[in-house]
PDB file of C-alpha atoms in Angstrom:
ATOM      1  CA  UNK A  26      34.144  26.201 -21.683  1.00  0.00           C
ATOM      2  CA  UNK A  27      31.981  23.239 -23.894  1.00  0.00           C
ATOM      3  CA  UNK A  28      30.437  24.703 -27.408  1.00  0.00           C
ATOM      4  CA  UNK A  29      27.279  23.626 -26.556  1.00  0.00           C
ATOM      5  CA  UNK A  30      27.141  25.154 -22.605  1.00  0.00           C
ATOM      6  CA  UNK A  31      28.355  28.227 -24.116  1.00  0.00           C
ATOM      7  CA  UNK A  32      25.577  28.136 -26.914  1.00  0.00           C
ATOM      8  CA  UNK A  33      22.871  27.650 -24.293  1.00  0.00           C
ATOM      9  CA  UNK A  34      23.972  30.274 -21.598  1.00  0.00           C
ATOM     10  CA  UNK A  35      24.302  33.146 -24.707  1.00  0.00           C
ATOM     11  CA  UNK A  36      20.704  31.972 -25.722  1.00  0.00           C
ATOM     12  CA  UNK A  37      19.343  31.912 -22.323  1.00  0.00           C
ATOM     13  CA  UNK A  38      20.921  35.293 -21.004  1.00  0.00           C
ATOM     14  CA  UNK A  39      19.257  37.543 -23.823  1.00  0.00           C
ATOM     15  CA  UNK A  40      15.614  37.618 -22.492  1.00  0.00           C
ATOM     16  CA  UNK A  41      17.206  37.522 -18.665  1.00  0.00           C
ATOM     17  CA  UNK A  42      19.190  40.404 -19.223  1.00  0.00           C
ATOM     18  CA  UNK A  43      16.734  42.199 -21.107  1.00  0.00           C
ATOM     19  CA  UNK A  44      14.160  41.299 -18.424  1.00  0.00           C
ATOM     20  CA  UNK A  45      16.182  42.782 -15.640  1.00  0.00           C
ATOM     21  CA  UNK A  46      16.924  45.847 -17.346  1.00  0.00           C
ATOM     22  CA  UNK A  47      13.072  46.453 -17.934  1.00  0.00           C
ATOM     23  CA  UNK A  48      12.591  46.231 -14.143  1.00  0.00           C
ATOM     24  CA  UNK A  49      15.333  48.516 -13.311  1.00  0.00           C
ATOM     25  CA  UNK A  50      16.761  51.184 -15.644  1.00  0.00           C
ATOM     26  CA  UNK A  51      16.171  51.053 -19.639  1.00  0.00           C
ATOM     27  CA  UNK A  52      19.539  51.546 -21.595  1.00  0.00           C
ATOM     28  CA  UNK A  53      19.267  54.648 -23.803  1.00  0.00           C
ATOM     29  CA  UNK A  54      17.228  54.358 -26.874  1.00  0.00           C
ATOM     30  CA  UNK A  55      20.149  55.114 -29.164  1.00  0.00           C
ATOM     31  CA  UNK A  56      21.894  52.489 -27.994  1.00  0.00           C
ATOM     32  CA  UNK A  57      19.038  50.101 -28.278  1.00  0.00           C
ATOM     33  CA  UNK A  58      18.508  50.937 -32.074  1.00  0.00           C
ATOM     34  CA  UNK A  59      22.416  50.148 -32.090  1.00  0.00           C
ATOM     35  CA  UNK A  60      22.196  47.000 -30.589  1.00  0.00           C
ATOM     36  CA  UNK A  61      19.314  45.850 -33.242  1.00  0.00           C
ATOM     37  CA  UNK A  62      21.254  46.897 -36.282  1.00  0.00           C
ATOM     38  CA  UNK A  63      24.307  44.823 -35.520  1.00  0.00           C
ATOM     39  CA  UNK A  64      22.372  41.902 -34.814  1.00  0.00           C
ATOM     40  CA  UNK A  65      20.686  42.583 -37.949  1.00  0.00           C
ATOM     41  CA  UNK A  66      23.878  42.604 -39.831  1.00  0.00           C
ATOM     42  CA  UNK A  67      24.856  39.430 -38.304  1.00  0.00           C
ATOM     43  CA  UNK A  68      21.448  37.820 -38.868  1.00  0.00           C
ATOM     44  CA  UNK A  69      21.739  38.705 -42.494  1.00  0.00           C
ATOM     45  CA  UNK A  70      25.600  37.547 -42.892  1.00  0.00           C
ATOM     46  CA  UNK A  71      24.622  34.520 -41.168  1.00  0.00           C
ATOM     47  CA  UNK A  72      21.375  33.851 -43.823  1.00  0.00           C
ATOM     48  CA  UNK A  73      23.532  34.424 -46.991  1.00  0.00           C
ATOM     49  CA  UNK A  74      27.144  33.403 -46.261  1.00  0.00           C
ATOM     50  CA  UNK A  75      26.402  30.300 -44.237  1.00  0.00           C
ATOM     51  CA  UNK A  76      22.846  28.727 -43.993  1.00  0.00           C
ATOM     52  CA  UNK A  77      21.924  29.255 -47.901  1.00  0.00           C
ATOM     53  CA  UNK A  78      25.359  28.083 -48.901  1.00  0.00           C
ATOM     54  CA  UNK A  79      25.212  24.923 -46.703  1.00  0.00           C
ATOM     55  CA  UNK A  80      21.711  24.265 -47.733  1.00  0.00           C
ATOM     56  CA  UNK A  81      22.888  23.948 -51.091  1.00  0.00           C
ATOM     57  CA  UNK A  82      25.476  21.826 -50.146  1.00  0.00           C
ATOM     58  CA  UNK A  83      23.502  19.765 -48.279  1.00  0.00           C
ATOM     59  CA  UNK A  84      20.429  19.697 -50.816  1.00  0.00           C
ATOM     60  CA  UNK A  85      19.845  21.606 -54.174  1.00  0.00           C
ATOM     61  CA  UNK A  86      18.322  24.802 -55.235  1.00  0.00           C
ATOM     62  CA  UNK A  87      15.319  23.167 -55.483  1.00  0.00           C
ATOM     63  CA  UNK A  88      14.925  22.339 -51.910  1.00  0.00           C
ATOM     64  CA  UNK A  89      16.483  25.752 -50.797  1.00  0.00           C
ATOM     65  CA  UNK A  90      14.500  28.026 -52.752  1.00  0.00           C
ATOM     66  CA  UNK A  91      11.149  26.858 -51.028  1.00  0.00           C
ATOM     67  CA  UNK A  92      12.619  26.207 -47.981  1.00  0.00           C
ATOM     68  CA  UNK A  93      13.789  30.138 -47.804  1.00  0.00           C
ATOM     69  CA  UNK A  94       9.841  30.919 -48.470  1.00  0.00           C
ATOM     70  CA  UNK A  95       8.423  28.321 -46.015  1.00  0.00           C
ATOM     71  CA  UNK A  96      10.799  29.707 -43.203  1.00  0.00           C
ATOM     72  CA  UNK A  97       9.900  33.577 -44.068  1.00  0.00           C
ATOM     73  CA  UNK A  98       5.791  32.334 -44.410  1.00  0.00           C
ATOM     74  CA  UNK A  99       5.900  30.381 -41.423  1.00  0.00           C
ATOM     75  CA  UNK A 100       7.139  33.545 -39.462  1.00  0.00           C
ATOM     76  CA  UNK A 101       4.653  35.714 -40.890  1.00  0.00           C
ATOM     77  CA  UNK A 102       1.678  33.713 -40.053  1.00  0.00           C
ATOM     78  CA  UNK A 103       3.188  33.439 -36.650  1.00  0.00           C
ATOM     79  CA  UNK A 104       3.725  37.067 -36.648  1.00  0.00           C
ATOM     80  CA  UNK A 105       0.094  37.542 -37.574  1.00  0.00           C
ATOM     81  CA  UNK A 106      -1.317  34.842 -34.915  1.00  0.00           C
ATOM     82  CA  UNK A 107      -0.017  35.937 -32.225  1.00  0.00           C
ATOM     83  CA  UNK A 108       0.760  39.281 -29.873  1.00  0.00           C
ATOM     84  CA  UNK A 109       3.503  41.318 -30.474  1.00  0.00           C
ATOM     85  CA  UNK A 110       5.538  44.504 -30.225  1.00  0.00           C
ATOM     86  CA  UNK A 111       8.149  46.337 -31.608  1.00  0.00           C
ATOM     87  CA  UNK A 112      11.222  46.073 -28.729  1.00  0.00           C
ATOM     88  CA  UNK A 113      13.090  49.365 -30.137  1.00  0.00           C
ATOM     89  CA  UNK A 114       9.875  51.149 -29.541  1.00  0.00           C
ATOM     90  CA  UNK A 115       8.486  49.285 -26.909  1.00  0.00           C
ATOM     91  CA  UNK A 116       5.058  49.767 -28.924  1.00  0.00           C
ATOM     92  CA  UNK A 117       2.353  47.095 -28.977  1.00  0.00           C
ATOM     93  CA  UNK A 118       0.889  46.312 -32.475  1.00  0.00           C
ATOM     94  CA  UNK A 119      -2.573  45.635 -30.231  1.00  0.00           C
ATOM     95  CA  UNK A 120      -4.399  46.560 -27.434  1.00  0.00           C
ATOM     96  CA  UNK A 121      -2.886  49.362 -24.615  1.00  0.00           C
ATOM     97  CA  UNK A 122      -0.998  49.006 -21.430  1.00  0.00           C
ATOM     98  CA  UNK A 123      -3.127  46.954 -19.286  1.00  0.00           C
ATOM     99  CA  UNK A 124      -1.986  43.890 -17.360  1.00  0.00           C
ATOM    100  CA  UNK A 125      -4.163  41.174 -19.165  1.00  0.00           C
ATOM    101  CA  UNK A 126      -2.378  42.872 -22.767  1.00  0.00           C
ATOM    102  CA  UNK A 127       0.957  42.246 -20.595  1.00  0.00           C
ATOM    103  CA  UNK A 128       0.741  38.641 -20.443  1.00  0.00           C
ATOM    104  CA  UNK A 129      -0.552  38.249 -24.038  1.00  0.00           C
ATOM    105  CA  UNK A 130       2.433  39.908 -25.077  1.00  0.00           C
ATOM    106  CA  UNK A 131       4.786  37.619 -23.141  1.00  0.00           C
ATOM    107  CA  UNK A 132       3.064  34.868 -24.509  1.00  0.00           C
ATOM    108  CA  UNK A 133       4.003  35.723 -27.801  1.00  0.00           C
ATOM    109  CA  UNK A 134       7.492  36.472 -27.515  1.00  0.00           C
ATOM    110  CA  UNK A 135       7.319  33.135 -26.070  1.00  0.00           C
ATOM    111  CA  UNK A 136       6.229  31.258 -29.380  1.00  0.00           C
ATOM    112  CA  UNK A 137       8.306  33.605 -31.267  1.00  0.00           C
ATOM    113  CA  UNK A 138      11.554  32.655 -29.619  1.00  0.00           C
ATOM    114  CA  UNK A 139      10.814  28.845 -30.196  1.00  0.00           C
ATOM    115  CA  UNK A 140      11.819  28.833 -33.843  1.00  0.00           C
ATOM    116  CA  UNK A 141      14.651  30.874 -33.224  1.00  0.00           C
ATOM    117  CA  UNK A 142      16.114  28.142 -30.751  1.00  0.00           C
ATOM    118  CA  UNK A 143      15.819  26.528 -33.840  1.00  0.00           C
ATOM    119  CA  UNK A 144      17.922  28.452 -35.660  1.00  0.00           C
ATOM    120  CA  UNK A 145      20.549  28.339 -33.500  1.00  0.00           C
ATOM    121  CA  UNK A 146      20.482  24.530 -33.652  1.00  0.00           C
ATOM    122  CA  UNK A 147      20.604  24.391 -37.216  1.00  0.00           C
ATOM    123  CA  UNK A 148      23.850  26.770 -37.471  1.00  0.00           C
ATOM    124  CA  UNK A 149      25.807  23.822 -36.179  1.00  0.00           C
ATOM    125  CA  UNK A 150      25.596  22.004 -39.467  1.00  0.00           C
ATOM    126  CA  UNK A 151      27.828  24.300 -40.614  1.00  0.00           C
ATOM    127  CA  UNK A 152      30.150  25.721 -37.900  1.00  0.00           C
ATOM    128  CA  UNK A 153      29.886  25.109 -34.158  1.00  0.00           C
ATOM    129  CA  UNK A 154      31.107  28.548 -34.443  1.00  0.00           C
ATOM    130  CA  UNK A 155      28.122  29.971 -36.818  1.00  0.00           C
ATOM    131  CA  UNK A 156      25.778  28.158 -34.030  1.00  0.00           C
ATOM    132  CA  UNK A 157      27.371  30.510 -31.556  1.00  0.00           C
ATOM    133  CA  UNK A 158      27.141  33.690 -33.829  1.00  0.00           C
ATOM    134  CA  UNK A 159      23.708  33.033 -34.118  1.00  0.00           C
ATOM    135  CA  UNK A 160      23.013  32.509 -30.458  1.00  0.00           C
ATOM    136  CA  UNK A 161      24.684  35.754 -29.971  1.00  0.00           C
ATOM    137  CA  UNK A 162      22.804  37.598 -32.156  1.00  0.00           C
ATOM    138  CA  UNK A 163      19.249  36.326 -31.441  1.00  0.00           C
ATOM    139  CA  UNK A 164      20.640  37.308 -27.526  1.00  0.00           C
ATOM    140  CA  UNK A 165      20.971  41.061 -28.336  1.00  0.00           C
ATOM    141  CA  UNK A 166      17.907  40.694 -30.505  1.00  0.00           C
ATOM    142  CA  UNK A 167      15.891  39.235 -27.523  1.00  0.00           C
ATOM    143  CA  UNK A 168      17.455  41.939 -25.121  1.00  0.00           C
ATOM    144  CA  UNK A 169      15.113  45.099 -26.288  1.00  0.00           C
ATOM    145  CA  UNK A 170      12.409  42.516 -26.293  1.00  0.00           C
ATOM    146  CA  UNK A 171      12.861  41.638 -22.881  1.00  0.00           C
ATOM    147  CA  UNK A 172      13.139  45.018 -21.871  1.00  0.00           C
ATOM    148  CA  UNK A 173       9.672  45.389 -23.387  1.00  0.00           C
ATOM    149  CA  UNK A 174       7.936  42.561 -21.938  1.00  0.00           C
ATOM    150  CA  UNK A 175       8.921  43.258 -18.578  1.00  0.00           C
ATOM    151  CA  UNK A 176       8.794  46.765 -18.272  1.00  0.00           C
ATOM    152  CA  UNK A 177       5.264  46.616 -19.662  1.00  0.00           C
ATOM    153  CA  UNK A 178       3.735  44.174 -16.984  1.00  0.00           C
ATOM    154  CA  UNK A 179       5.667  46.106 -13.982  1.00  0.00           C
ATOM    155  CA  UNK A 180       4.141  49.373 -15.264  1.00  0.00           C
ATOM    156  CA  UNK A 181       0.623  47.918 -15.213  1.00  0.00           C
ATOM    157  CA  UNK A 182       1.204  45.412 -12.488  1.00  0.00           C
ATOM    158  CA  UNK A 183       3.535  47.286 -10.066  1.00  0.00           C
ATOM    159  CA  UNK A 184       5.474  43.545  -9.010  1.00  0.00           C
ATOM    160  CA  UNK A 185       8.983  43.925 -10.247  1.00  0.00           C
ATOM    161  CA  UNK A 186      10.056  40.443  -9.148  1.00  0.00           C
ATOM    162  CA  UNK A 187       6.892  39.031 -10.816  1.00  0.00           C
ATOM    163  CA  UNK A 188       7.568  40.834 -13.896  1.00  0.00           C
ATOM    164  CA  UNK A 189      10.907  39.584 -14.149  1.00  0.00           C
ATOM    165  CA  UNK A 190      10.321  36.128 -13.400  1.00  0.00           C
ATOM    166  CA  UNK A 191       7.325  36.116 -16.448  1.00  0.00           C
ATOM    167  CA  UNK A 192       9.467  37.541 -19.106  1.00  0.00           C
ATOM    168  CA  UNK A 193      12.219  35.246 -18.464  1.00  0.00           C
ATOM    169  CA  UNK A 194      10.235  32.539 -19.001  1.00  0.00           C
ATOM    170  CA  UNK A 195      10.339  33.515 -22.545  1.00  0.00           C
ATOM    171  CA  UNK A 196      13.955  32.004 -22.481  1.00  0.00           C
ATOM    172  CA  UNK A 197      12.475  28.474 -22.115  1.00  0.00           C
ATOM    173  CA  UNK A 198      11.230  28.151 -25.774  1.00  0.00           C
ATOM    174  CA  UNK A 199      14.772  29.160 -27.074  1.00  0.00           C
ATOM    175  CA  UNK A 200      16.381  26.025 -25.040  1.00  0.00           C
ATOM    176  CA  UNK A 201      13.315  23.980 -25.969  1.00  0.00           C
ATOM    177  CA  UNK A 202      13.791  24.724 -29.773  1.00  0.00           C
ATOM    178  CA  UNK A 203      17.359  24.171 -29.387  1.00  0.00           C
ATOM    179  CA  UNK A 204      17.710  21.358 -28.378  1.00  0.00           C
ATOM    180  CA  UNK A 205      14.586  19.582 -30.350  1.00  0.00           C
ATOM    181  CA  UNK A 206      16.384  20.825 -33.943  1.00  0.00           C
ATOM    182  CA  UNK A 207      19.659  19.054 -32.689  1.00  0.00           C
ATOM    183  CA  UNK A 208      17.638  15.965 -32.143  1.00  0.00           C
ATOM    184  CA  UNK A 209      15.951  16.187 -35.460  1.00  0.00           C
ATOM    185  CA  UNK A 210      18.678  16.952 -37.608  1.00  0.00           C
ATOM    186  CA  UNK A 211      20.780  13.953 -36.304  1.00  0.00           C
ATOM    187  CA  UNK A 212      17.809  11.963 -37.557  1.00  0.00           C
ATOM    188  CA  UNK A 213      17.036  12.999 -40.881  1.00  0.00           C
ATOM    189  CA  UNK A 214      18.392  12.838 -44.304  1.00  0.00           C
ATOM    190  CA  UNK A 215      20.932  15.165 -45.725  1.00  0.00           C
ATOM    191  CA  UNK A 216      17.932  17.118 -47.893  1.00  0.00           C
ATOM    192  CA  UNK A 217      15.612  17.300 -45.268  1.00  0.00           C
ATOM    193  CA  UNK A 218      18.362  19.056 -43.334  1.00  0.00           C
ATOM    194  CA  UNK A 219      19.257  21.389 -46.198  1.00  0.00           C
ATOM    195  CA  UNK A 220      15.499  22.222 -46.118  1.00  0.00           C
ATOM    196  CA  UNK A 221      15.127  22.638 -42.456  1.00  0.00           C
ATOM    197  CA  UNK A 222      18.427  24.899 -42.999  1.00  0.00           C
ATOM    198  CA  UNK A 223      17.420  27.135 -45.796  1.00  0.00           C
ATOM    199  CA  UNK A 224      13.678  27.259 -43.618  1.00  0.00           C
ATOM    200  CA  UNK A 225      15.875  28.653 -40.562  1.00  0.00           C
ATOM    201  CA  UNK A 226      17.742  31.378 -43.133  1.00  0.00           C
ATOM    202  CA  UNK A 227      13.969  32.419 -44.202  1.00  0.00           C
ATOM    203  CA  UNK A 228      12.858  32.948 -40.974  1.00  0.00           C
ATOM    204  CA  UNK A 229      15.911  34.978 -39.851  1.00  0.00           C
ATOM    205  CA  UNK A 230      15.571  37.106 -43.180  1.00  0.00           C
ATOM    206  CA  UNK A 231      12.075  37.760 -41.954  1.00  0.00           C
ATOM    207  CA  UNK A 232      12.944  38.660 -38.556  1.00  0.00           C
ATOM    208  CA  UNK A 233      15.518  41.015 -39.698  1.00  0.00           C
ATOM    209  CA  UNK A 234      13.762  42.742 -42.233  1.00  0.00           C
ATOM    210  CA  UNK A 235      10.193  42.988 -40.639  1.00  0.00           C
ATOM    211  CA  UNK A 236      11.318  43.956 -37.264  1.00  0.00           C
ATOM    212  CA  UNK A 237      15.144  44.241 -36.698  1.00  0.00           C
ATOM    213  CA  UNK A 238      16.077  46.977 -39.303  1.00  0.00           C
ATOM    214  CA  UNK A 239      12.726  48.961 -39.231  1.00  0.00           C
ATOM    215  CA  UNK A 240      13.579  49.161 -35.477  1.00  0.00           C
ATOM    216  CA  UNK A 241      16.969  50.225 -35.403  1.00  0.00           C
ATOM    217  CA  UNK A 242      16.314  52.787 -37.987  1.00  0.00           C
ATOM    218  CA  UNK A 243      13.376  54.216 -35.953  1.00  0.00           C
ATOM    219  CA  UNK A 244      16.454  56.126 -34.036  1.00  0.00           C
ATOM    220  CA  UNK A 245      16.687  58.173 -37.150  1.00  0.00           C
ATOM    221  CA  UNK A 246      20.742  58.421 -36.536  1.00  0.00           C
ATOM    222  CA  UNK A 247      22.811  57.680 -39.545  1.00  0.00           C
ATOM    223  CA  UNK A 248      25.404  55.894 -37.662  1.00  0.00           C
ATOM    224  CA  UNK A 249      23.250  52.675 -36.623  1.00  0.00           C
ATOM    225  CA  UNK A 250      24.429  52.073 -40.639  1.00  0.00           C
ATOM    226  CA  UNK A 251      27.796  51.493 -39.584  1.00  0.00           C
ATOM    227  CA  UNK A 252      27.032  48.942 -36.718  1.00  0.00           C
ATOM    228  CA  UNK A 253      25.013  47.050 -39.485  1.00  0.00           C
ATOM    229  CA  UNK A 254      27.804  46.621 -41.333  1.00  0.00           C
ATOM    230  CA  UNK A 255      29.966  46.042 -38.081  1.00  0.00           C
ATOM    231  CA  UNK A 256      27.831  42.840 -37.714  1.00  0.00           C
ATOM    232  CA  UNK A 257      28.549  41.651 -41.232  1.00  0.00           C
ATOM    233  CA  UNK A 258      32.286  42.115 -40.855  1.00  0.00           C
ATOM    234  CA  UNK A 259      32.100  40.339 -37.676  1.00  0.00           C
ATOM    235  CA  UNK A 260      30.665  37.319 -39.052  1.00  0.00           C
ATOM    236  CA  UNK A 261      32.924  37.541 -41.693  1.00  0.00           C
ATOM    237  CA  UNK A 262      36.297  37.900 -39.557  1.00  0.00           C
ATOM    238  CA  UNK A 263      34.880  34.658 -37.799  1.00  0.00           C
ATOM    239  CA  UNK A 264      34.733  32.587 -41.041  1.00  0.00           C
ATOM    240  CA  UNK A 265      38.538  33.811 -41.276  1.00  0.00           C
ATOM    241  CA  UNK A 266      39.249  32.356 -37.820  1.00  0.00           C
TER     242      UNK A 266
END
């Protein structure tokens, strides 16, 4: 399969699989925690072993450092501006389980997924395999989000198909962000590319520390530590291939 097609398929499937599970049968809480912790290990490893070194090589520390900071600050600002939820717990940060609130939560995930699509494209600058791994980690991260968005809407509206379709639309900004970033990265000088890659690392680190690790630890099961390490080793093993 063409690597670009594979990346698109992986990135698109995360929200769709999660949305389907949300209106059918939810996986166990421990399994969700394990998925999130594995994704956390993958995203941190990609950030520190692939993206930041690539940014330093293309530009300089003077470009990379503010890039990482701005990427993290951008995700923080987005987190504050739009409604969001903690996917492993399905707890809303704002409001209660009303139908209108569920729609706002879907909108929040929709907006959060755009920079994730850009992160997938940034991995291609380093290696096409890095882009595939980022797509996989983000897809794993988006499955619990899809579960929560579709389940909350289904619970409030009682419409299974509508809940699935609305929640599945959160896959669209991933694709838009991916193709837009691919086009931008081909048209800008190496210094700008280095800055964008560093910002991508910053936003991935923010997602990991703010959301994935706290939620994966909510299960209070020390076995999730090994899935986190497994995610890091997975990235390292791929780098040896």
